[in-house]
Amino acid sequence: MSLAVWFTLLVMPAAAGTCKAAAVDFILLNGDTLSARIEDDIRADLAQIGVSVTTRLLEKADFNRAMSSGDFNLCFTESWGPPYDPHSFAASWAVPNNEAHYPALSNLDPPMTMAKLLAMVKDVTVLKGEAARMTKWREILEATHKQAVSVPLWSKRNPAVINRRLTGYNHGSQQWDYPMHTIEVLSGSKEVRVAPAAQTGLFKSIGRMDPHSYRPNEFFLSNWVYEGLVSYGPGGSILPSLAVSWTADDLPSGGQTYIFELRRGVYFHDGTPWDCAAAKLNFDHVLAPPLPSEIRHGWYHLPGQVSSWGCTASHTFFVSIKERYYPFLQELTFIRPLRMLSPAAFAQGSASDPTSENSCPTAWGTPTLAGKTVRCAGIRNVSGTGPWMFKGTTLQNGSLAEAVFVSNVGYWGSRGNVEVLRAVCFETAQQVKDALLSGGLDMVVGAGVLPPVDIAEFRTLRRDTFMTMLGPRLMNTLLVLNTQKAPTDDIRLRTAIMHALNKAAIIDKELAGLEEPATSLFPDDAPYCDVDLTPRWDYDFQKASLLNCPEETVAESRPNLGLILGLSLGLGLPVCLGAAGLCYLLGTRIGYRMAVSKDKRAQPLVDEPQAKKPQEAGPDVVGNSA
């Protein structure tokens, strides 16, 4: 073996041996074309480290069932963004049959357990002082990060493509906050047609349109129609909404009482006045036992923290909480379930009983827990205080074609000059694009309506007609690795998967370079989340390969450096020296013979002294002959 080969063996990194074969189950929502393309890239990346992927395309109900029950190894999800991150998203991990993290966190590597992690999340929400909360959140984020359960892929932003006949739109501070009421029409009709992003991508259904329940209601529709006591502003600020001011008084028990001064002169869309009685009625129904439990509203902590509420004057409302729960105001900004419905819209009006005639949807039946039961009676009509009033729907071939809203001319806040707003349904993203280009659609807002390549096209090539805006980073797209199900119950495999995914390449290929790789569970500008976590889950193919190989295989494939060095010094050097000496002797002998031969041929032309000079310079003759 040559010295060059020996040297290469010494300096080259050890190549991994045969990796452990692993087969993982990847569940995907059927019809989500972007996720399907990304799945192809993930499958290709994992194949390089010996991990094969079997993908199941599931309809929405089946997908939710598999995700919440833990019937998967890999699953896409997202953090919830503001105002939910990090505390409410983390609190939801404790709710069975909710989302992917409940099963995914159930089999953590010791000494961490799911029970310990959830206790940490609960404890941090009642800590006093920013510094103490920052320290505790750091511990929580480090603990979850080291378990390698959530692969942070990229941070997600809301795009908007807007015909330049419109102006004044600014992105909201939540994922489903589309503040259409700020738009001004510069030319043409005061009727605006928009294709909004829905929870399943393209807008397809309005749901029940009540403010106190969840799917199939659409967040953005509820946000247009209904308001809460406070709203969520830029940078996490808490802004007045139906309450204009508030104070918090500490209680001897360790809790607090918040006193809200309510906005005067506000009316629901049906003409009913907004006052403290309306606020109390909504709290009575949403927080009627057992609804605050894990049965319905227990996915976040506020319902369990509230101990009492009521009125001290016509426009003064109080809420007492059991502990100094720091996210209280932040959680009051959620789009559901504590938005305000007109008292006249309850099943029996303002006299509706929270137990026997609750505003919860009739599809919920009669929720029962620990001897407490409510009967869900639903609502009579859609009536809030928001900037848009629901007018109705248009059907085409029996399916929803559009939902129509008219401006609330009596709205207490500022508004633009749009008179009618039509949320339009489309079957495909190509239809959306064609409608924009033809002028049949004024704008697109939210992620998942147009593919990233089209967003990039409007942003770069169609700037004369359209304005394309990318909002702030809201949440992180995640790949959840389920610790409950083999083979992702092995932390070495989960860590290998973390390092095997080339996120930057996927972003460039599938997202048109519009997003940025994420490095942790939450965006670092979420409250208490600006933490430098190690190890960084960066793309590192060599590390991923070595992690998924048995140690003995890696050891066998790695050259014995001590033996190589010993052989090189003990055998290689003597051999080289011997070869060099032999070459010298052979070269001298050949030069001598060549010199004699030349001397004989030149003898008739020179005298004796001159004939001896070449012989004395034998080695030089050899060199020149070469």
XYZ file of C-alpha atoms in Angstrom:
626
model
C 0.000 0.000 0.000
C 1.411 3.406 -0.998
C 2.213 6.204 1.397
C -0.559 8.273 -0.246
C -3.134 5.614 0.624
C -1.842 5.342 4.202
C -2.052 9.112 4.563
C -5.601 9.208 3.187
C -6.704 6.617 5.721
C -5.211 8.688 8.476
C -6.866 11.993 7.621
C -10.248 10.918 6.210
C -13.296 10.930 8.563
C -14.493 7.482 9.452
C -17.226 6.309 7.132
C -20.266 4.833 8.844
C -20.915 1.177 8.336
C -24.215 -0.429 7.444
C -26.901 1.659 9.119
C -29.683 0.116 11.143
C -32.696 -0.264 8.892
C -35.766 1.510 10.247
C -39.253 1.816 8.757
C -41.392 4.759 9.862
C -45.073 5.570 9.363
C -45.727 9.106 8.060
C -49.350 10.356 8.159
C -50.324 13.125 5.776
C -53.537 15.053 5.177
C -54.975 14.000 1.834
C -55.192 16.886 -0.618
C -52.398 18.922 0.966
C -50.211 19.140 -2.135
C -47.456 21.233 -0.584
C -47.024 18.848 2.339
C -46.956 15.964 -0.136
C -44.074 17.557 -2.033
C -42.189 18.213 1.182
C -42.820 14.628 2.255
C -40.989 13.489 -0.894
C -37.921 15.483 0.141
C -38.034 14.175 3.706
C -38.369 10.602 2.474
C -35.341 11.064 0.203
C -33.243 12.574 3.012
C -34.096 9.773 5.436
C -33.417 7.054 2.874
C -29.776 8.139 2.839
C -29.391 7.073 6.475
C -31.254 3.797 6.117
C -34.711 5.011 7.210
C -37.565 4.013 4.904
C -40.837 5.936 4.975
C -44.335 4.588 4.397
C -46.796 7.431 3.896
C -50.527 7.228 4.559
C -52.758 9.863 2.938
C -55.727 10.344 5.271
C -58.925 12.341 5.099
C -59.340 15.023 7.760
C -61.296 12.956 10.288
C -59.003 9.949 9.936
C -55.937 12.166 10.082
C -57.095 13.824 13.311
C -57.883 10.414 14.795
C -54.479 8.954 13.944
C -52.663 12.069 15.121
C -54.416 12.333 18.489
C -54.255 8.583 19.230
C -50.549 8.277 18.432
C -50.978 6.056 15.367
C -47.956 7.503 13.565
C -44.192 7.904 13.681
C -43.963 11.172 11.741
C -46.583 13.897 11.499
C -46.598 17.531 10.416
C -47.942 20.115 12.838
C -47.287 23.712 13.843
C -46.888 25.684 17.001
C -49.907 27.936 17.393
C -48.213 31.299 17.120
C -49.255 34.395 19.056
C -51.025 34.756 21.404
C -50.889 31.012 22.168
C -47.128 30.391 22.171
C -45.571 29.206 24.333
C -47.876 28.714 27.327
C -51.181 27.592 25.790
C -49.543 25.388 23.182
C -47.520 23.714 25.942
C -50.590 23.405 28.179
C -52.407 21.552 25.391
C -49.882 18.707 25.653
C -51.775 17.504 28.716
C -55.090 17.041 26.893
C -55.807 13.492 25.646
C -57.071 13.079 22.091
C -56.130 16.666 21.273
C -53.142 16.906 18.965
C -49.932 15.092 18.093
C -47.837 16.109 21.099
C -49.946 14.272 23.666
C -48.884 10.822 22.425
C -45.527 12.033 21.117
C -44.380 13.117 24.588
C -45.686 10.090 26.457
C -42.460 8.046 26.432
C -39.662 10.523 27.141
C -36.138 9.435 27.907
C -35.350 9.387 31.655
C -34.983 11.171 33.914
C -37.555 13.406 32.186
C -41.145 12.180 32.112
C -44.263 13.639 30.598
C -45.708 14.198 34.074
C -42.634 16.204 35.115
C -42.740 18.268 31.948
C -46.432 19.097 32.295
C -45.913 20.044 35.952
C -43.191 22.466 34.872
C -45.554 24.034 32.317
C -48.289 24.439 34.905
C -45.932 25.887 37.528
C -44.427 28.546 35.244
C -47.777 30.238 34.612
C -48.153 31.259 38.254
C -44.583 32.368 38.946
C -44.080 35.958 40.027
C -41.601 38.111 38.163
C -40.271 38.131 34.629
C -36.838 36.805 35.623
C -38.263 33.769 37.405
C -40.549 32.981 34.483
C -37.688 33.367 32.014
C -35.572 30.896 33.995
C -38.370 28.344 34.217
C -39.241 28.634 30.520
C -35.589 28.074 29.684
C -35.713 24.812 31.659
C -38.896 23.734 29.850
C -37.522 24.568 26.404
C -34.213 22.833 27.107
C -35.987 19.724 28.408
C -38.225 19.393 25.350
C -35.386 20.243 22.961
C -33.116 17.488 24.295
C -35.847 14.878 23.833
C -35.708 15.390 20.034
C -39.479 15.106 19.635
C -40.238 18.129 17.454
C -38.128 18.774 14.368
C -38.230 22.565 13.830
C -38.491 22.995 10.066
C -39.158 26.666 9.277
C -40.930 29.737 10.610
C -44.248 30.498 8.950
C -45.556 33.871 7.813
C -48.868 34.961 6.343
C -48.655 36.188 2.748
C -51.112 38.600 1.133
C -51.475 39.346 -2.583
C -53.536 42.493 -3.118
C -54.742 44.230 -6.251
C -53.390 47.764 -6.229
C -56.896 49.202 -6.441
C -56.877 48.520 -2.682
C -54.684 49.950 0.055
C -54.464 50.086 3.837
C -54.170 46.381 4.628
C -51.790 45.437 7.438
C -51.192 41.934 8.689
C -52.810 40.994 11.975
C -50.917 39.745 14.999
C -52.458 36.264 15.006
C -52.451 33.566 12.337
C -56.166 33.954 11.567
C -56.373 37.697 12.083
C -57.161 39.216 8.679
C -58.066 42.867 9.398
C -60.070 43.516 6.245
C -61.872 46.421 7.905
C -58.807 48.654 7.488
C -58.837 48.455 3.660
C -59.495 51.527 1.537
C -60.736 51.187 -2.040
C -58.821 53.529 -4.358
C -60.791 52.777 -7.511
C -63.713 50.696 -8.677
C -66.373 48.931 -6.673
C -66.586 49.152 -2.871
C -67.251 45.417 -2.938
C -64.131 43.307 -2.303
C -63.672 39.645 -3.186
C -61.071 37.761 -1.148
C -59.780 34.171 -1.060
C -58.851 33.671 2.614
C -56.755 30.839 4.008
C -58.741 28.443 6.155
C -57.685 25.758 8.620
C -57.542 23.199 5.810
C -55.972 25.535 3.236
C -58.567 26.683 0.716
C -61.748 28.141 2.227
C -64.572 25.568 1.975
C -67.009 25.986 4.875
C -68.280 28.563 7.355
C -68.982 26.024 10.079
C -71.542 26.882 12.758
C -70.447 30.530 13.058
C -70.866 30.523 16.847
C -68.186 32.124 19.053
C -68.076 29.536 21.852
C -66.972 26.355 20.071
C -64.325 25.070 17.693
C -64.146 23.116 14.446
C -65.669 23.316 11.900
C -65.876 27.025 12.706
C -63.285 29.113 10.923
C -61.108 31.338 13.104
C -60.981 34.232 10.661
C -64.781 34.395 10.282
C -65.268 34.446 14.050
C -62.654 37.182 14.268
C -64.523 39.336 11.731
C -67.825 39.029 13.609
C -67.065 38.634 17.322
C -64.878 40.530 19.802
C -63.571 39.946 23.307
C -62.777 42.130 26.265
C -59.242 42.770 25.010
C -57.288 42.194 21.792
C -53.764 41.129 20.917
C -51.526 43.787 19.405
C -48.057 44.032 17.869
C -45.228 42.698 19.991
C -47.610 40.945 22.371
C -49.252 44.139 23.615
C -52.716 43.822 25.169
C -55.070 46.394 23.640
C -58.524 47.599 24.657
C -61.466 46.115 22.781
C -64.880 45.788 24.428
C -63.162 46.823 27.667
C -61.459 50.214 27.617
C -59.392 49.736 30.794
C -58.687 47.273 33.569
C -56.965 46.902 36.910
C -55.775 43.873 38.881
C -56.011 43.598 42.680
C -54.175 40.912 44.660
C -56.274 38.736 46.941
C -55.225 37.326 50.348
C -55.787 33.861 48.943
C -52.983 34.380 46.432
C -55.288 35.028 43.488
C -56.308 38.247 41.781
C -59.416 40.133 40.777
C -59.458 41.956 37.444
C -61.907 44.820 37.099
C -62.841 45.811 33.544
C -64.457 49.087 32.557
C -66.550 48.262 29.519
C -66.860 50.331 26.367
C -70.066 52.364 26.253
C -72.242 53.064 23.242
C -71.511 49.718 21.580
C -74.279 47.579 20.059
C -74.420 44.040 18.782
C -75.300 43.568 15.118
C -78.917 42.843 16.081
C -79.193 46.125 17.994
C -78.794 44.700 21.504
C -76.637 46.968 23.694
C -73.283 45.788 24.999
C -73.037 45.974 28.777
C -71.953 44.003 31.817
C -75.022 41.754 31.735
C -74.012 40.619 28.232
C -70.448 39.940 29.375
C -71.640 37.937 32.375
C -74.046 35.867 30.256
C -71.251 34.825 27.898
C -68.977 33.850 30.796
C -71.870 31.954 32.427
C -72.296 29.738 29.370
C -68.669 29.173 28.332
C -67.520 28.384 31.873
C -70.507 26.280 32.959
C -69.213 23.021 34.477
C -68.059 20.644 33.100
C -67.136 22.624 29.962
C -63.965 24.166 31.491
C -62.517 20.665 31.891
C -60.681 18.535 29.361
C -64.091 17.684 27.892
C -64.098 20.967 25.930
C -62.168 24.022 27.101
C -59.465 22.420 29.226
C -56.883 22.660 26.424
C -55.763 25.951 28.004
C -55.494 26.969 31.632
C -57.680 30.080 31.876
C -61.023 28.237 32.312
C -59.591 26.313 35.249
C -58.141 29.457 36.817
C -61.343 31.526 36.870
C -63.168 31.259 40.194
C -65.912 33.888 39.925
C -67.207 36.746 37.769
C -69.964 39.294 37.853
C -71.052 42.923 37.623
C -70.554 45.781 40.045
C -72.180 48.358 37.739
C -73.823 48.471 34.305
C -70.447 48.717 32.575
C -68.094 47.302 35.220
C -67.269 43.625 35.028
C -64.980 41.673 37.371
C -63.254 38.309 37.039
C -61.455 36.630 39.948
C -58.767 34.021 39.376
C -57.358 31.463 41.800
C -53.677 32.334 41.370
C -51.538 35.101 39.919
C -51.895 33.564 36.481
C -49.681 35.706 34.257
C -51.205 34.766 30.837
C -54.738 35.734 31.910
C -55.099 38.834 29.741
C -53.219 37.210 26.889
C -55.642 34.281 26.875
C -58.623 36.627 26.882
C -57.468 37.719 23.404
C -58.044 34.249 21.927
C -60.476 34.151 19.020
C -62.402 31.381 20.775
C -64.112 30.437 23.063
C -64.588 33.679 25.055
C -65.787 36.074 22.369
C -69.056 37.917 22.982
C -72.388 36.809 21.490
C -75.498 38.991 21.593
C -77.808 37.968 24.452
C -80.657 37.866 21.933
C -78.816 35.161 19.975
C -78.789 32.642 22.849
C -81.352 29.821 22.581
C -83.816 31.512 24.942
C -82.426 35.024 24.743
C -80.890 36.744 27.731
C -82.775 34.387 30.079
C -81.067 31.279 28.662
C -80.005 28.925 31.431
C -76.282 27.978 31.226
C -77.012 24.408 32.349
C -80.151 23.457 30.425
C -79.911 25.857 27.450
C -76.198 26.321 26.977
C -74.817 28.124 23.924
C -72.564 25.159 23.118
C -73.448 23.512 19.768
C -76.129 20.830 19.762
C -73.589 18.445 18.202
C -71.884 18.333 21.596
C -75.001 16.767 23.135
C -74.935 16.730 26.942
C -71.337 16.919 28.182
C -71.048 15.224 31.574
C -68.192 14.912 34.065
C -68.050 14.299 37.813
C -71.803 14.625 38.201
C -71.983 17.899 36.254
C -73.993 18.037 33.019
C -75.015 20.724 30.560
C -77.407 20.461 27.645
C -76.148 22.165 24.507
C -78.854 24.197 22.768
C -76.728 26.131 20.236
C -77.434 29.704 19.118
C -80.283 31.366 17.204
C -78.307 33.708 14.963
C -74.870 35.155 14.241
C -74.515 38.460 16.060
C -71.402 40.017 17.521
C -69.940 43.524 17.795
C -67.146 43.176 15.225
C -66.496 45.238 12.083
C -68.295 42.771 9.775
C -71.907 41.568 9.925
C -72.720 38.174 8.467
C -75.324 38.496 5.685
C -75.480 34.976 4.276
C -74.008 32.508 1.809
C -74.205 31.753 -1.892
C -74.347 28.141 -3.049
C -73.285 26.635 -6.347
C -74.299 23.069 -7.218
C -75.137 22.519 -3.589
C -71.715 23.611 -2.273
C -70.632 26.841 -0.668
C -69.541 29.388 -3.278
C -69.049 32.420 -1.018
C -69.842 33.886 2.379
C -71.074 37.474 2.316
C -70.444 40.151 4.951
C -71.425 43.804 5.077
C -69.629 46.555 6.901
C -70.825 47.359 10.416
C -71.409 51.076 9.936
C -71.873 51.483 13.679
C -68.549 49.872 14.530
C -66.846 51.586 17.464
C -63.353 51.300 15.936
C -61.749 52.744 12.834
C -62.629 51.221 9.468
C -61.974 51.681 5.771
C -64.525 52.244 3.020
C -65.271 48.659 1.912
C -69.031 48.118 1.960
C -69.369 44.446 1.052
C -66.870 41.657 1.649
C -67.154 38.337 -0.166
C -65.066 35.368 1.017
C -64.888 33.239 -2.124
C -64.412 29.466 -2.351
C -62.171 27.826 -4.965
C -61.434 24.210 -5.758
C -57.773 24.683 -6.672
C -54.921 27.122 -6.235
C -54.743 27.507 -10.014
C -58.326 28.788 -10.024
C -57.350 31.335 -7.369
C -54.413 32.539 -9.453
C -56.503 32.752 -12.616
C -59.170 34.772 -10.791
C -56.559 37.220 -9.523
C -55.102 37.703 -12.983
C -58.504 38.113 -14.622
C -59.687 40.684 -12.084
C -62.412 38.432 -10.673
C -60.648 38.329 -7.306
C -59.188 41.295 -5.434
C -56.899 39.621 -2.939
C -55.566 36.494 -1.296
C -54.652 36.425 2.375
C -53.110 33.717 4.530
C -50.892 30.699 3.952
C -51.992 27.704 1.915
C -54.130 29.405 -0.733
C -51.431 29.955 -3.349
C -48.307 27.765 -3.547
C -45.038 29.511 -2.648
C -43.863 29.594 -6.251
C -46.923 31.677 -7.176
C -46.384 34.003 -4.206
C -42.823 34.538 -5.451
C -44.096 35.198 -8.977
C -46.562 37.874 -7.830
C -43.870 39.373 -5.630
C -41.279 39.714 -8.394
C -43.000 39.698 -11.793
C -46.428 41.218 -11.188
C -45.602 44.195 -9.017
C -47.297 46.695 -11.320
C -50.744 45.265 -10.662
C -50.388 43.537 -7.304
C -48.793 44.275 -3.956
C -47.403 41.166 -2.232
C -46.811 41.313 1.518
C -45.217 38.808 3.871
C -46.237 39.209 7.487
C -44.158 38.682 10.617
C -42.991 35.234 11.720
C -45.916 33.718 13.555
C -45.267 30.054 14.281
C -42.902 27.213 13.468
C -43.751 24.325 11.189
C -42.773 21.094 12.960
C -42.268 17.437 12.201
C -43.374 15.495 15.285
C -41.505 12.271 16.117
C -43.673 9.982 18.216
C -41.935 8.508 21.279
C -44.915 6.224 21.871
C -44.413 4.116 18.749
C -41.357 2.155 17.590
C -38.915 2.841 16.041
C -39.124 6.556 16.946
C -39.208 5.551 20.605
C -35.390 5.393 20.231
C -33.841 8.804 20.924
C -30.796 7.944 18.806
C -33.014 7.477 15.775
C -34.951 10.671 16.555
C -31.681 12.581 16.814
C -30.463 11.065 13.547
C -33.652 12.203 11.822
C -33.143 15.704 13.228
C -29.735 15.971 11.561
C -30.696 14.155 8.348
C -33.199 16.726 7.086
C -31.762 19.380 4.776
C -34.203 22.139 5.707
C -32.518 24.876 3.690
C -32.672 22.782 0.516
C -36.364 22.000 1.102
C -37.139 25.698 1.636
C -35.385 26.661 -1.589
C -37.033 23.878 -3.583
C -40.577 23.771 -2.212
C -41.118 27.152 -0.531
C -39.437 29.323 -3.179
C -36.990 30.522 -0.534
C -39.702 32.575 1.193
C -39.201 31.136 4.687
C -36.226 30.681 7.012
C -35.046 27.498 8.759
C -36.235 27.203 12.358
C -33.970 26.011 15.152
C -36.380 25.446 18.045
C -39.960 24.605 18.952
C -41.152 28.229 18.992
C -40.013 31.341 17.102
C -37.410 33.123 19.200
C -39.530 36.297 19.311
C -42.352 34.494 21.147
C -42.511 35.446 24.854
C -39.709 33.802 26.894
C -38.441 31.885 23.842
C -35.307 33.810 22.915
C -33.124 30.985 24.230
C -29.983 29.528 22.643
C -30.676 25.791 22.734
C -28.047 23.106 22.249
C -27.402 20.896 20.464
C -28.573 22.797 17.399
C -30.758 20.676 15.169
C -28.907 21.648 12.002
C -28.466 19.549 8.896
C -25.412 17.322 9.410
C -25.490 14.242 7.189
C -22.323 12.706 8.640
C -23.611 13.005 12.193
C -26.994 11.585 11.175
C -25.281 8.619 9.506
C -23.100 7.815 12.502
C -26.026 8.082 14.921
C -28.024 5.476 13.036
C -25.201 2.914 12.905
C -24.370 0.316 15.590
C -21.224 1.235 17.507
C -19.503 -2.052 16.622
C -20.129 -1.477 12.920
C -18.653 1.987 13.107
C -15.658 0.646 15.033
C -15.056 -2.090 12.464
C -15.260 0.347 9.570
C -12.828 2.798 11.144
C -9.114 2.175 10.308
C -6.800 1.231 13.178
C -4.792 4.422 13.405
C -2.202 2.925 15.767
C -1.549 0.007 13.441
C -1.355 2.277 10.397
C 1.151 4.563 12.115
C 3.228 1.615 13.334
C 3.338 -0.007 9.928
C 4.173 3.289 8.297
C 7.138 3.917 10.587
C 8.266 0.315 11.130
C 8.002 -0.999 7.593
C 7.382 1.879 5.250
C 10.460 3.948 6.057
C 13.045 1.087 5.789
C 11.492 -0.024 2.520
C 11.660 3.493 1.131
C 15.270 3.962 2.209
C 16.267 0.613 0.690
C 14.571 1.470 -2.590
C 16.317 4.830 -2.709
C 19.741 3.236 -2.167
C 19.162 0.624 -4.850
C 18.105 3.299 -7.315
C 21.286 5.233 -6.575
C 23.564 2.229 -7.153
C 21.770 1.190 -10.295
C 21.856 4.711 -11.616
C 25.591 5.012 -10.959
C 26.315 1.722 -12.686
C 24.244 2.604 -15.733
C 25.894 5.993 -15.946
C 29.327 4.395 -15.825
C 28.487 2.029 -18.666
C 27.017 4.804 -20.765
C 30.084 6.911 -20.164
C 32.438 4.100 -21.276
C 30.394 3.532 -24.386
C 30.513 7.208 -25.260
C 34.202 7.366 -24.619
C 34.832 4.579 -27.071
C 32.762 6.219 -29.770
C 34.463 9.592 -29.331
C 38.012 8.340 -28.986
C 39.154 9.093 -32.562
C 38.147 12.734 -32.120
C 39.777 13.576 -28.768
C 43.059 13.018 -26.921
C 43.465 11.001 -23.707
C 43.032 13.756 -21.125
C 39.780 14.978 -22.689
C 38.440 11.403 -22.905
C 38.603 11.031 -19.098
C 36.322 14.004 -18.205
C 32.967 12.316 -18.985
C 33.970 9.285 -16.910
C 34.659 11.464 -13.881
C 31.257 13.090 -14.219
C 29.267 9.846 -14.457
C 26.253 10.841 -12.334
C 25.712 14.037 -14.336
C 25.674 11.996 -17.524
C 22.903 9.803 -16.032
C 20.895 12.860 -15.129
C 21.257 14.412 -18.555
C 20.297 11.148 -20.247
C 17.042 11.127 -18.356
